[in-house]
mmCIF file of C-alpha atoms and ligand atoms in Angstrom:
data_model
loop_
_atom_site.group_PDB
_atom_site.id
_atom_site.type_symbol
_atom_site.label_atom_id
_atom_site.label_comp_id
_atom_site.label_asym_id
_atom_site.label_seq_id
_atom_site.Cartn_x
_atom_site.Cartn_y
_atom_site.Cartn_z
ATOM 1 C CA MET H 1 118.792 103.897 77.818
ATOM 2 C CA LYS H 2 121.850 102.085 77.213
ATOM 3 C CA LYS H 3 124.952 102.545 79.482
ATOM 4 C CA ASP H 4 127.413 100.441 81.288
ATOM 5 C CA ASN H 5 126.931 101.343 84.683
ATOM 6 C CA PHE H 6 123.447 101.073 86.171
ATOM 7 C CA LYS H 7 122.639 102.220 89.697
ATOM 8 C CA ILE H 8 120.043 100.184 91.425
ATOM 9 C CA ALA H 9 118.522 101.102 94.756
ATOM 10 C CA VAL H 10 117.502 98.209 96.745
ATOM 11 C CA PHE H 11 114.833 98.491 99.387
ATOM 12 C CA ALA H 12 114.152 95.178 100.985
ATOM 13 C CA GLY H 13 111.532 96.491 103.346
ATOM 14 C CA ASP H 14 109.714 94.472 105.896
ATOM 15 C CA GLY H 15 108.353 90.905 106.508
ATOM 16 C CA ILE H 16 109.321 88.514 103.655
ATOM 17 C CA GLY H 17 110.923 91.484 101.836
ATOM 18 C CA PRO H 18 114.611 90.645 102.799
ATOM 19 C CA GLU H 19 114.083 87.118 101.905
ATOM 20 C CA ILE H 20 112.644 87.515 98.437
ATOM 21 C CA ILE H 21 115.017 90.434 97.594
ATOM 22 C CA LYS H 22 118.029 88.239 98.306
ATOM 23 C CA GLU H 23 117.017 85.758 95.675
ATOM 24 C CA ALA H 24 116.301 88.505 93.132
ATOM 25 C CA LEU H 25 119.778 89.982 93.704
ATOM 26 C CA LYS H 26 121.290 86.578 93.103
ATOM 27 C CA ILE H 27 119.664 86.512 89.668
ATOM 28 C CA LEU H 28 120.807 90.130 88.818
ATOM 29 C CA LYS H 29 124.395 89.209 89.821
ATOM 30 C CA ILE H 30 124.372 86.349 87.520
ATOM 31 C CA ILE H 31 123.320 88.763 84.612
ATOM 32 C CA SER H 32 125.946 91.329 85.666
ATOM 33 C CA ASP H 33 128.750 88.642 85.924
ATOM 34 C CA LYS H 34 127.951 86.658 82.688
ATOM 35 C CA LYS H 35 127.050 89.541 80.526
ATOM 36 C CA LYS H 36 129.764 91.849 81.906
ATOM 37 C CA ILE H 37 127.166 94.540 82.577
ATOM 38 C CA LYS H 38 128.122 96.798 85.528
ATOM 39 C CA LEU H 39 125.310 97.012 88.060
ATOM 40 C CA GLN H 40 125.891 99.007 91.133
ATOM 41 C CA PHE H 41 123.661 98.050 94.066
ATOM 42 C CA LYS H 42 122.967 100.432 97.052
ATOM 43 C CA GLU H 43 120.717 99.416 99.724
ATOM 44 C CA GLY H 44 118.387 101.523 101.882
ATOM 45 C CA LEU H 45 115.638 101.262 104.569
ATOM 46 C CA VAL H 46 112.041 101.903 103.821
ATOM 47 C CA GLY H 47 108.844 101.011 105.441
ATOM 48 C CA GLY H 48 108.564 99.704 109.232
ATOM 49 C CA SER H 49 112.315 98.994 109.237
ATOM 50 C CA ALA H 50 113.075 102.539 108.403
ATOM 51 C CA TYR H 51 110.537 103.767 111.010
ATOM 52 C CA ASP H 52 112.334 101.706 113.660
ATOM 53 C CA HIS H 53 115.609 103.163 112.720
ATOM 54 C CA PHE H 54 114.753 106.901 111.849
ATOM 55 C CA GLY H 55 111.168 107.390 113.111
ATOM 56 C CA VAL H 56 109.905 107.811 109.523
ATOM 57 C CA PRO H 57 109.050 105.186 106.881
ATOM 58 C CA LEU H 58 110.879 107.170 103.969
ATOM 59 C CA PRO H 59 113.921 108.768 105.271
ATOM 60 C CA ASP H 60 115.654 111.454 103.218
ATOM 61 C CA SER H 61 118.670 109.278 102.734
ATOM 62 C CA SER H 62 116.471 106.598 100.965
ATOM 63 C CA LEU H 63 114.544 109.026 98.916
ATOM 64 C CA LYS H 64 117.858 110.618 97.708
ATOM 65 C CA LEU H 65 119.192 107.148 96.937
ATOM 66 C CA ALA H 66 116.035 106.453 94.853
ATOM 67 C CA LEU H 67 116.200 109.771 92.965
ATOM 68 C CA LYS H 68 119.711 109.231 91.806
ATOM 69 C CA SER H 69 119.193 105.569 90.719
ATOM 70 C CA ASP H 70 118.395 104.360 87.294
ATOM 71 C CA ALA H 71 115.877 101.877 88.822
ATOM 72 C CA VAL H 72 114.457 100.949 92.294
ATOM 73 C CA LEU H 73 113.804 97.365 93.463
ATOM 74 C CA LEU H 74 111.447 96.993 96.391
ATOM 75 C CA GLY H 75 110.448 93.906 98.512
ATOM 76 C CA ALA H 76 107.428 94.852 100.382
ATOM 77 C CA VAL H 77 106.556 97.010 103.546
ATOM 78 C CA GLY H 78 104.223 96.903 106.446
ATOM 79 C CA GLY H 79 103.288 94.404 109.194
ATOM 80 C CA PRO H 80 101.327 94.069 112.458
ATOM 81 C CA LYS H 81 104.145 95.702 114.478
ATOM 82 C CA TRP H 82 103.421 99.046 112.847
ATOM 83 C CA GLU H 83 99.579 98.880 112.578
ATOM 84 C CA SER H 84 98.840 101.063 115.525
ATOM 85 C CA LEU H 85 101.127 103.913 114.382
ATOM 86 C CA ASP H 86 99.588 107.168 113.030
ATOM 87 C CA TYR H 87 98.790 107.158 109.287
ATOM 88 C CA SER H 88 101.390 109.699 108.525
ATOM 89 C CA VAL H 89 104.224 107.290 109.616
ATOM 90 C CA ARG H 90 102.815 103.970 108.696
ATOM 91 C CA PRO H 91 105.228 101.771 106.526
ATOM 92 C CA GLU H 92 102.825 101.950 103.507
ATOM 93 C CA ARG H 93 103.467 105.761 103.376
ATOM 94 C CA ALA H 94 106.849 105.107 102.041
ATOM 95 C CA LEU H 95 105.268 103.582 98.854
ATOM 96 C CA LEU H 96 103.199 106.776 98.397
ATOM 97 C CA GLY H 97 106.259 108.973 99.048
ATOM 98 C CA LEU H 98 108.526 107.021 96.577
ATOM 99 C CA ARG H 99 105.737 107.110 93.753
ATOM 100 C CA SER H 100 105.073 110.768 94.024
ATOM 101 C CA ASN H 101 108.736 111.789 94.386
ATOM 102 C CA LEU H 102 109.815 109.580 91.439
ATOM 103 C CA GLY H 103 106.977 111.080 89.222
ATOM 104 C CA ILE H 104 105.644 107.667 88.563
ATOM 105 C CA PHE H 105 102.542 107.722 86.185
ATOM 106 C CA ALA H 106 102.360 104.249 84.667
ATOM 107 C CA ASN H 107 101.781 100.999 86.332
ATOM 108 C CA LEU H 108 102.601 97.847 84.396
ATOM 109 C CA ARG H 109 101.208 94.626 85.517
ATOM 110 C CA PRO H 110 102.039 91.588 83.332
ATOM 111 C CA VAL H 111 99.755 88.514 83.846
ATOM 112 C CA VAL H 112 101.259 85.378 82.311
ATOM 113 C CA ALA H 113 99.904 81.832 82.729
ATOM 114 C CA PHE H 114 102.738 79.419 83.060
ATOM 115 C CA ASP H 115 101.632 76.074 81.552
ATOM 116 C CA GLU H 116 102.811 74.296 84.738
ATOM 117 C CA LEU H 117 100.588 76.279 87.086
ATOM 118 C CA LEU H 118 97.403 76.150 85.032
ATOM 119 C CA ASP H 119 95.817 74.356 87.985
ATOM 120 C CA ALA H 120 96.327 77.220 90.274
ATOM 121 C CA SER H 121 93.736 79.338 88.341
ATOM 122 C CA PRO H 122 90.115 79.450 89.515
ATOM 123 C CA LEU H 123 89.243 79.289 85.839
ATOM 124 C CA LYS H 124 89.243 76.296 83.505
ATOM 125 C CA LYS H 125 92.584 75.350 82.083
ATOM 126 C CA ASN H 126 91.525 75.794 78.440
ATOM 127 C CA ILE H 127 90.521 79.434 79.322
ATOM 128 C CA VAL H 128 93.642 80.247 81.011
ATOM 129 C CA ARG H 129 96.235 78.553 78.773
ATOM 130 C CA GLY H 130 98.318 80.976 76.754
ATOM 131 C CA ILE H 131 97.561 84.107 78.718
ATOM 132 C CA ASP H 132 100.113 86.878 78.372
ATOM 133 C CA ILE H 133 98.668 90.243 79.027
ATOM 134 C CA MET H 134 100.385 93.525 79.895
ATOM 135 C CA ILE H 135 98.014 95.911 81.802
ATOM 136 C CA VAL H 136 99.269 99.539 81.740
ATOM 137 C CA ARG H 137 97.299 101.630 84.265
ATOM 138 C CA GLU H 138 97.466 105.414 84.566
ATOM 139 C CA LEU H 139 98.359 106.269 88.026
ATOM 140 C CA THR H 140 98.330 110.039 88.688
ATOM 141 C CA GLY H 141 95.025 111.256 87.310
ATOM 142 C CA ASP H 142 91.297 110.408 87.299
ATOM 143 C CA VAL H 143 88.662 110.308 89.978
ATOM 144 C CA TYR H 144 91.360 109.581 92.642
ATOM 145 C CA PHE H 145 92.796 113.026 92.277
ATOM 146 C CA GLY H 146 90.047 115.195 90.672
ATOM 147 C CA LYS H 147 88.496 118.097 92.469
ATOM 148 C CA PRO H 148 86.038 119.071 93.797
ATOM 149 C CA ARG H 149 85.815 115.967 96.152
ATOM 150 C CA GLY H 150 84.515 115.265 99.723
ATOM 151 C CA VAL H 151 81.275 114.771 101.706
ATOM 152 C CA LYS H 152 79.204 117.846 102.373
ATOM 153 C CA LYS H 153 75.706 118.520 103.934
ATOM 154 C CA GLY H 154 73.297 120.061 101.558
ATOM 155 C CA LYS H 155 70.480 122.623 102.298
ATOM 156 C CA ASP H 156 68.104 119.630 103.072
ATOM 157 C CA GLY H 157 70.494 118.522 105.828
ATOM 158 C CA LYS H 158 71.430 115.379 103.870
ATOM 159 C CA ARG H 159 75.017 114.479 102.985
ATOM 160 C CA ARG H 160 76.339 114.397 99.450
ATOM 161 C CA GLY H 161 79.574 112.628 98.368
ATOM 162 C CA VAL H 162 81.404 113.969 95.421
ATOM 163 C CA ASN H 163 84.439 112.895 93.297
ATOM 164 C CA THR H 164 85.402 114.391 90.052
ATOM 165 C CA MET H 165 86.557 112.163 87.133
ATOM 166 C CA VAL H 166 88.983 114.274 85.021
ATOM 167 C CA TYR H 167 91.791 113.842 82.544
ATOM 168 C CA THR H 168 93.811 116.334 80.664
ATOM 169 C CA GLU H 169 94.970 115.788 77.051
ATOM 170 C CA ASP H 170 98.620 115.729 78.263
ATOM 171 C CA GLU H 171 98.037 112.966 80.919
ATOM 172 C CA ILE H 172 96.372 110.786 78.382
ATOM 173 C CA ARG H 173 98.980 111.355 75.642
ATOM 174 C CA ARG H 174 101.808 110.571 78.130
ATOM 175 C CA ILE H 175 100.411 107.161 79.083
ATOM 176 C CA ALA H 176 99.263 106.404 75.660
ATOM 177 C CA VAL H 177 102.794 106.854 74.283
ATOM 178 C CA ARG H 178 104.161 104.485 76.914
ATOM 179 C CA ALA H 179 101.560 101.924 75.971
ATOM 180 C CA PHE H 180 102.229 101.986 72.198
ATOM 181 C CA GLU H 181 105.850 101.741 72.918
ATOM 182 C CA ILE H 182 105.273 98.678 75.096
ATOM 183 C CA ALA H 183 103.047 97.124 72.470
ATOM 184 C CA ARG H 184 105.837 97.544 69.902
ATOM 185 C CA THR H 185 107.959 95.284 72.005
ATOM 186 C CA ARG H 186 105.297 92.629 72.097
ATOM 187 C CA LYS H 187 102.622 91.262 69.593
ATOM 188 C CA LYS H 188 101.767 94.920 68.539
ATOM 189 C CA ASN H 189 98.041 94.875 69.707
ATOM 190 C CA LEU H 190 96.988 97.681 71.976
ATOM 191 C CA LEU H 191 93.483 97.739 73.525
ATOM 192 C CA SER H 192 92.294 100.966 75.171
ATOM 193 C CA VAL H 193 89.737 100.612 77.701
ATOM 194 C CA ASP H 194 87.131 103.346 78.602
ATOM 195 C CA LYS H 195 83.539 104.157 79.042
ATOM 196 C CA ALA H 196 83.322 106.674 76.245
ATOM 197 C CA ASN H 197 79.580 106.070 75.659
ATOM 198 C CA ILE H 198 78.748 107.641 79.060
ATOM 199 C CA LEU H 199 81.734 109.532 80.533
ATOM 200 C CA GLU H 200 83.150 112.608 78.761
ATOM 201 C CA SER H 201 86.545 112.299 80.352
ATOM 202 C CA THR H 202 87.005 108.877 78.724
ATOM 203 C CA GLU H 203 85.519 110.232 75.391
ATOM 204 C CA LEU H 204 88.634 112.545 75.458
ATOM 205 C CA TRP H 205 90.709 109.573 76.440
ATOM 206 C CA ARG H 206 89.593 107.609 73.336
ATOM 207 C CA ASP H 207 90.137 110.639 71.008
ATOM 208 C CA VAL H 208 93.669 111.303 72.379
ATOM 209 C CA VAL H 209 94.749 107.662 72.352
ATOM 210 C CA THR H 210 93.383 107.420 68.702
ATOM 211 C CA GLU H 211 95.429 110.607 67.838
ATOM 212 C CA VAL H 212 98.560 109.183 69.458
ATOM 213 C CA GLY H 213 97.935 105.871 67.371
ATOM 214 C CA GLN H 214 98.548 107.809 64.174
ATOM 215 C CA SER H 215 102.173 107.824 65.012
ATOM 216 C CA TYR H 216 102.251 104.050 65.516
ATOM 217 C CA PRO H 217 100.896 102.648 62.156
ATOM 218 C CA ASP H 218 102.644 99.323 63.095
ATOM 219 C CA ILE H 219 100.337 98.864 66.221
ATOM 220 C CA THR H 220 96.767 97.630 65.846
ATOM 221 C CA LEU H 221 94.637 99.721 68.137
ATOM 222 C CA LYS H 222 91.302 98.812 69.364
ATOM 223 C CA HIS H 223 88.840 100.243 71.898
ATOM 224 C CA MET H 224 86.604 98.460 74.418
ATOM 225 C CA TYR H 225 84.125 99.622 77.029
ATOM 226 C CA VAL H 226 85.242 98.692 80.574
ATOM 227 C CA ASP H 227 82.280 96.650 81.437
ATOM 228 C CA ASN H 228 82.851 94.443 78.249
ATOM 229 C CA CYS H 229 86.538 94.187 79.167
ATOM 230 C CA ALA H 230 85.826 92.962 82.687
ATOM 231 C CA LEU H 231 83.532 90.330 81.069
ATOM 232 C CA GLN H 232 86.047 89.422 78.319
ATOM 233 C CA LEU H 233 88.915 88.993 80.953
ATOM 234 C CA ILE H 234 86.961 86.008 82.341
ATOM 235 C CA ARG H 235 85.434 84.743 79.086
ATOM 236 C CA ASP H 236 88.559 84.733 76.868
ATOM 237 C CA PRO H 237 91.631 86.327 78.581
ATOM 238 C CA ALA H 238 94.009 84.899 75.932
ATOM 239 C CA GLN H 239 92.653 87.458 73.490
ATOM 240 C CA PHE H 240 94.511 90.425 75.133
ATOM 241 C CA ASP H 241 98.011 91.679 74.445
ATOM 242 C CA VAL H 242 98.490 95.198 75.817
ATOM 243 C CA ILE H 243 95.663 96.890 77.666
ATOM 244 C CA VAL H 244 95.922 100.603 78.456
ATOM 245 C CA THR H 245 93.356 102.173 80.827
ATOM 246 C CA THR H 246 92.521 104.951 83.292
ATOM 247 C CA ASN H 247 93.380 104.931 86.995
ATOM 248 C CA LEU H 248 89.971 103.681 88.258
ATOM 249 C CA PHE H 249 89.430 101.226 85.455
ATOM 250 C CA GLY H 250 93.070 100.004 85.751
ATOM 251 C CA ASP H 251 92.761 99.657 89.570
ATOM 252 C CA ILE H 252 89.814 97.175 89.196
ATOM 253 C CA LEU H 253 90.754 95.366 85.991
ATOM 254 C CA SER H 254 94.460 94.673 87.136
ATOM 255 C CA ASP H 255 93.211 92.897 90.204
ATOM 256 C CA GLU H 256 90.710 90.912 88.265
ATOM 257 C CA ALA H 257 93.510 89.942 85.770
ATOM 258 C CA ALA H 258 95.769 89.101 88.818
ATOM 259 C CA MET H 259 93.486 86.397 89.808
ATOM 260 C CA LEU H 260 93.405 84.770 86.484
ATOM 261 C CA THR H 261 96.662 82.873 87.184
ATOM 262 C CA GLY H 262 95.860 82.045 90.726
ATOM 263 C CA SER H 263 98.983 82.858 92.690
ATOM 264 C CA ILE H 264 99.891 86.108 94.261
ATOM 265 C CA GLY H 265 103.491 84.962 94.679
ATOM 266 C CA MET H 266 103.980 84.900 90.903
ATOM 267 C CA LEU H 267 102.975 88.444 89.866
ATOM 268 C CA PRO H 268 105.665 91.199 89.320
ATOM 269 C CA SER H 269 104.993 94.976 88.552
ATOM 270 C CA ALA H 270 106.803 97.950 87.288
ATOM 271 C CA SER H 271 105.837 101.578 87.901
ATOM 272 C CA LEU H 272 107.454 104.052 85.320
ATOM 273 C CA GLY H 273 108.080 107.607 85.497
ATOM 274 C CA ASP H 274 109.939 109.969 83.242
ATOM 275 C CA LYS H 275 113.350 109.350 84.786
ATOM 276 C CA THR H 276 113.421 106.328 87.017
ATOM 277 C CA ALA H 277 111.060 103.379 87.840
ATOM 278 C CA LEU H 278 110.250 101.257 90.628
ATOM 279 C CA TYR H 279 109.956 97.309 90.524
ATOM 280 C CA GLU H 280 108.182 95.260 93.005
ATOM 281 C CA PRO H 281 106.143 92.111 93.411
ATOM 282 C CA ILE H 282 102.401 92.894 93.723
ATOM 283 C CA HIS H 283 102.037 91.070 96.965
ATOM 284 C CA GLY H 284 102.638 92.541 100.439
ATOM 285 C CA SER H 285 105.077 91.738 103.206
ATOM 286 C CA ALA H 286 103.288 88.418 104.125
ATOM 287 C CA PRO H 287 103.994 88.576 107.864
ATOM 288 C CA ASP H 288 102.331 85.392 108.474
ATOM 289 C CA ILE H 289 105.225 83.593 106.685
ATOM 290 C CA ALA H 290 108.148 85.964 107.159
ATOM 291 C CA GLY H 291 111.431 84.452 108.258
ATOM 292 C CA LYS H 292 110.411 80.913 107.496
ATOM 293 C CA ASN H 293 112.145 80.486 104.174
ATOM 294 C CA ILE H 294 108.798 79.574 102.720
ATOM 295 C CA ALA H 295 107.907 82.640 100.631
ATOM 296 C CA ASN H 296 107.683 82.468 96.837
ATOM 297 C CA PRO H 297 110.601 84.640 95.406
ATOM 298 C CA LEU H 298 109.421 84.324 91.830
ATOM 299 C CA ALA H 299 107.317 87.556 91.615
ATOM 300 C CA THR H 300 110.304 89.426 92.736
ATOM 301 C CA ILE H 301 112.631 87.688 90.250
ATOM 302 C CA LEU H 302 110.138 88.403 87.501
ATOM 303 C CA SER H 303 110.154 92.092 88.532
ATOM 304 C CA VAL H 304 113.848 92.171 88.074
ATOM 305 C CA ALA H 305 113.252 90.862 84.521
ATOM 306 C CA LEU H 306 110.963 93.926 84.029
ATOM 307 C CA MET H 307 113.604 96.244 85.233
ATOM 308 C CA LEU H 308 116.045 94.899 82.674
ATOM 309 C CA ARG H 309 113.481 95.180 79.851
ATOM 310 C CA TYR H 310 112.053 98.659 80.775
ATOM 311 C CA SER H 311 114.787 100.609 82.640
ATOM 312 C CA LEU H 312 118.019 98.973 81.595
ATOM 313 C CA SER H 313 117.171 98.228 77.943
ATOM 314 C CA LEU H 314 118.196 94.610 78.181
ATOM 315 C CA PRO H 315 115.297 92.766 76.709
ATOM 316 C CA ARG H 316 117.321 89.588 75.791
ATOM 317 C CA GLU H 317 118.430 89.305 79.336
ATOM 318 C CA ALA H 318 114.852 89.966 80.645
ATOM 319 C CA SER H 319 113.546 87.046 78.431
ATOM 320 C CA LEU H 320 116.248 84.732 79.708
ATOM 321 C CA ILE H 321 115.218 85.296 83.293
ATOM 322 C CA GLU H 322 111.404 84.621 82.425
ATOM 323 C CA LYS H 323 112.589 81.524 80.520
ATOM 324 C CA ALA H 324 114.629 80.335 83.484
ATOM 325 C CA VAL H 325 111.535 80.707 85.737
ATOM 326 C CA GLY H 326 109.429 78.712 83.253
ATOM 327 C CA GLU H 327 112.065 75.994 83.157
ATOM 328 C CA THR H 328 112.362 75.770 86.964
ATOM 329 C CA LEU H 329 108.520 75.446 87.288
ATOM 330 C CA LYS H 330 108.799 72.769 84.434
ATOM 331 C CA ALA H 331 111.424 70.788 86.337
ATOM 332 C CA GLY H 332 108.890 70.528 89.253
ATOM 333 C CA PHE H 333 110.213 73.010 91.822
ATOM 334 C CA ARG H 334 107.408 74.676 93.938
ATOM 335 C CA THR H 335 107.117 76.865 96.923
ATOM 336 C CA ARG H 336 104.384 76.160 99.304
ATOM 337 C CA ASP H 337 101.889 78.731 97.956
ATOM 338 C CA ILE H 338 102.018 76.855 94.436
ATOM 339 C CA PHE H 339 102.587 73.395 95.590
ATOM 340 C CA GLN H 340 100.986 70.541 93.611
ATOM 341 C CA LYS H 341 101.086 66.801 94.156
ATOM 342 C CA ASN H 342 104.139 64.905 92.983
ATOM 343 C CA LYS H 343 106.223 68.092 92.677
ATOM 344 C CA LYS H 344 109.343 69.147 94.616
ATOM 345 C CA LEU H 345 108.483 71.348 97.694
ATOM 346 C CA VAL H 346 111.240 73.836 98.157
ATOM 347 C CA GLY H 347 111.892 76.873 100.272
ATOM 348 C CA THR H 348 112.604 80.457 99.154
ATOM 349 C CA GLU H 349 116.283 80.090 99.005
ATOM 350 C CA GLU H 350 116.202 76.720 97.045
ATOM 351 C CA MET H 351 113.784 78.211 94.510
ATOM 352 C CA GLY H 352 116.055 81.191 94.035
ATOM 353 C CA ASP H 353 119.009 78.648 93.524
ATOM 354 C CA ALA H 354 117.124 76.634 91.160
ATOM 355 C CA VAL H 355 116.156 79.574 88.898
ATOM 356 C CA ALA H 356 119.993 80.754 89.248
ATOM 357 C CA LYS H 357 121.147 77.420 87.958
ATOM 358 C CA LYS H 358 118.713 77.358 84.967
ATOM 359 C CA LEU H 359 119.655 80.983 84.128
ATOM 360 C CA ARG H 360 123.368 80.113 84.267
ATOM 361 C CA LYS H 361 122.728 77.258 81.781
ATOM 362 C CA LEU H 362 120.656 79.523 79.380
ATOM 363 C CA ILE H 363 123.250 82.216 79.290
ATOM 364 C CA ASN H 364 126.203 79.806 78.555
HETATM 365 P P1 NAD K 1 100.018 90.011 101.511
HETATM 366 O O1 NAD K 1 100.059 90.035 100.045
HETATM 367 O O2 NAD K 1 101.275 90.315 102.359
HETATM 368 O O3 NAD K 1 99.545 88.498 101.950
HETATM 369 C C1 NAD K 1 98.367 87.975 101.416
HETATM 370 C C2 NAD K 1 98.426 86.342 101.451
HETATM 371 O O4 NAD K 1 99.327 85.846 100.539
HETATM 372 C C3 NAD K 1 99.100 85.902 102.929
HETATM 373 O O5 NAD K 1 98.569 84.727 103.301
HETATM 374 C C4 NAD K 1 100.529 85.593 102.476
HETATM 375 O O6 NAD K 1 101.258 84.647 103.258
HETATM 376 C C5 NAD K 1 100.369 85.182 101.008
HETATM 377 N N1 NAD K 1 101.625 85.624 100.229
HETATM 378 C C6 NAD K 1 102.003 86.953 99.783
HETATM 379 N N2 NAD K 1 103.021 86.921 99.207
HETATM 380 C C7 NAD K 1 103.590 85.673 99.091
HETATM 381 C C8 NAD K 1 104.628 85.059 98.540
HETATM 382 N N3 NAD K 1 105.625 85.795 97.880
HETATM 383 N N4 NAD K 1 104.812 83.603 98.710
HETATM 384 C C9 NAD K 1 103.773 82.952 99.296
HETATM 385 N N5 NAD K 1 102.716 83.523 99.872
HETATM 386 C C10 NAD K 1 102.558 84.869 99.885
HETATM 387 O O7 NAD K 1 98.810 90.845 102.000
HETATM 388 P P2 NAD K 1 98.286 91.254 103.409
HETATM 389 O O8 NAD K 1 98.379 90.162 104.302
HETATM 390 O O9 NAD K 1 97.023 91.891 103.147
HETATM 391 O O10 NAD K 1 99.243 92.440 103.943
HETATM 392 C C11 NAD K 1 100.350 92.285 104.879
HETATM 393 C C12 NAD K 1 101.157 93.561 104.969
HETATM 394 O O11 NAD K 1 101.661 93.973 103.695
HETATM 395 C C13 NAD K 1 100.238 94.644 105.419
HETATM 396 O O12 NAD K 1 100.994 95.399 106.369
HETATM 397 C C14 NAD K 1 99.953 95.452 104.146
HETATM 398 O O13 NAD K 1 99.705 96.830 104.415
HETATM 399 C C15 NAD K 1 101.295 95.174 103.398
HETATM 400 N N6 NAD K 1 101.251 95.424 102.011
HETATM 401 C C16 NAD K 1 102.324 95.916 101.306
HETATM 402 C C17 NAD K 1 102.357 96.077 99.981
HETATM 403 C C18 NAD K 1 103.647 96.610 99.447
HETATM 404 O O14 NAD K 1 104.631 96.734 99.944
HETATM 405 N N7 NAD K 1 103.584 96.886 98.119
HETATM 406 C C19 NAD K 1 101.266 95.648 99.197
HETATM 407 C C20 NAD K 1 100.179 94.994 99.825
HETATM 408 C C21 NAD K 1 100.236 94.938 101.324
#
């Protein structure tokens, strides 16, 4: 998609949401001013703040705004204030509502080890150095949605829990195409993760991914069983480029991979549908540090880079933002969550300003 007037819905949400979104918008505005790209921002309420105002976590006005936007930028939702509410109106329901209404089926989680933060990883530096993985997780199928499901009492009076692992050809093809396209913008290596030796639904997964691969002769496709992948992510994570996998395996592997780099405040995400997409940091609303100007805004700033790459077809500008973040870390700026001795401790706003300054220099 390439056009000159992009509509971006902005939902800051709760807790640290407004603080981190403010910094991410600073970065987007620099791109729009310097590159003469027209970005139109419209703000809406979701989560607990929407509940306080409208009595629901996802008001119609916010959903409509999301549906007519090219991309959605979200901070985070939730907090102790709303924890005693009925599940149907909890802030987190807004996320489910947005995902299902936007038809989102692919969750992208990049995991990148910045050289300056290698110490933050629980793994040894020599293992983490050079990590640059993109995990593409299918989001709408598999055992999370398959039927029959439930817990029933059998004739013997004992309970039996059932879930059904199921994938259709079309569901697999759609996510495989996305993963191959993403691999094309990177190092052209795609690893498909399954358990085809035991599970028939993933035997089909492997067949369909292989079929789709015939249309992408420029991409090297490999397959790996999920248990081996879990092991390899710890043994030698730098071997991976793009990983595509099922909903269940992706849920587990993406959390494992998130820990490789150590800091939750650094990890962005993208959730893609056919028409629009949602960009958000992987962390929550961090109520324990909200309103104190100490939250790390980098995951949200890096989410904005993903937005430029995957929704607005502006890969050069996306890379500039990522480079500006890297240079800011190299210059020694650290929020409290990633602080190391002899570095400059800064707040949310100062970190945003530091990245903005680097970005302006890189663009000029
Ligand atoms: P959390 O991610 O909000 O916080 C976990 C820990 O990480 C906290 O100590 C927090 O201070 C820290 N942290 C998180 N983001 C940070 C950042 N940017 N900079 C520095 N430190 C950061 O998870 P939680 O405490 O389990 O959940 C808090 C609330 O967020 C809950 O209501 C939960 O439901 C909600 N939540 C929302 C989302 C979302 O909006 N996508 C995701 C997860 C949790």
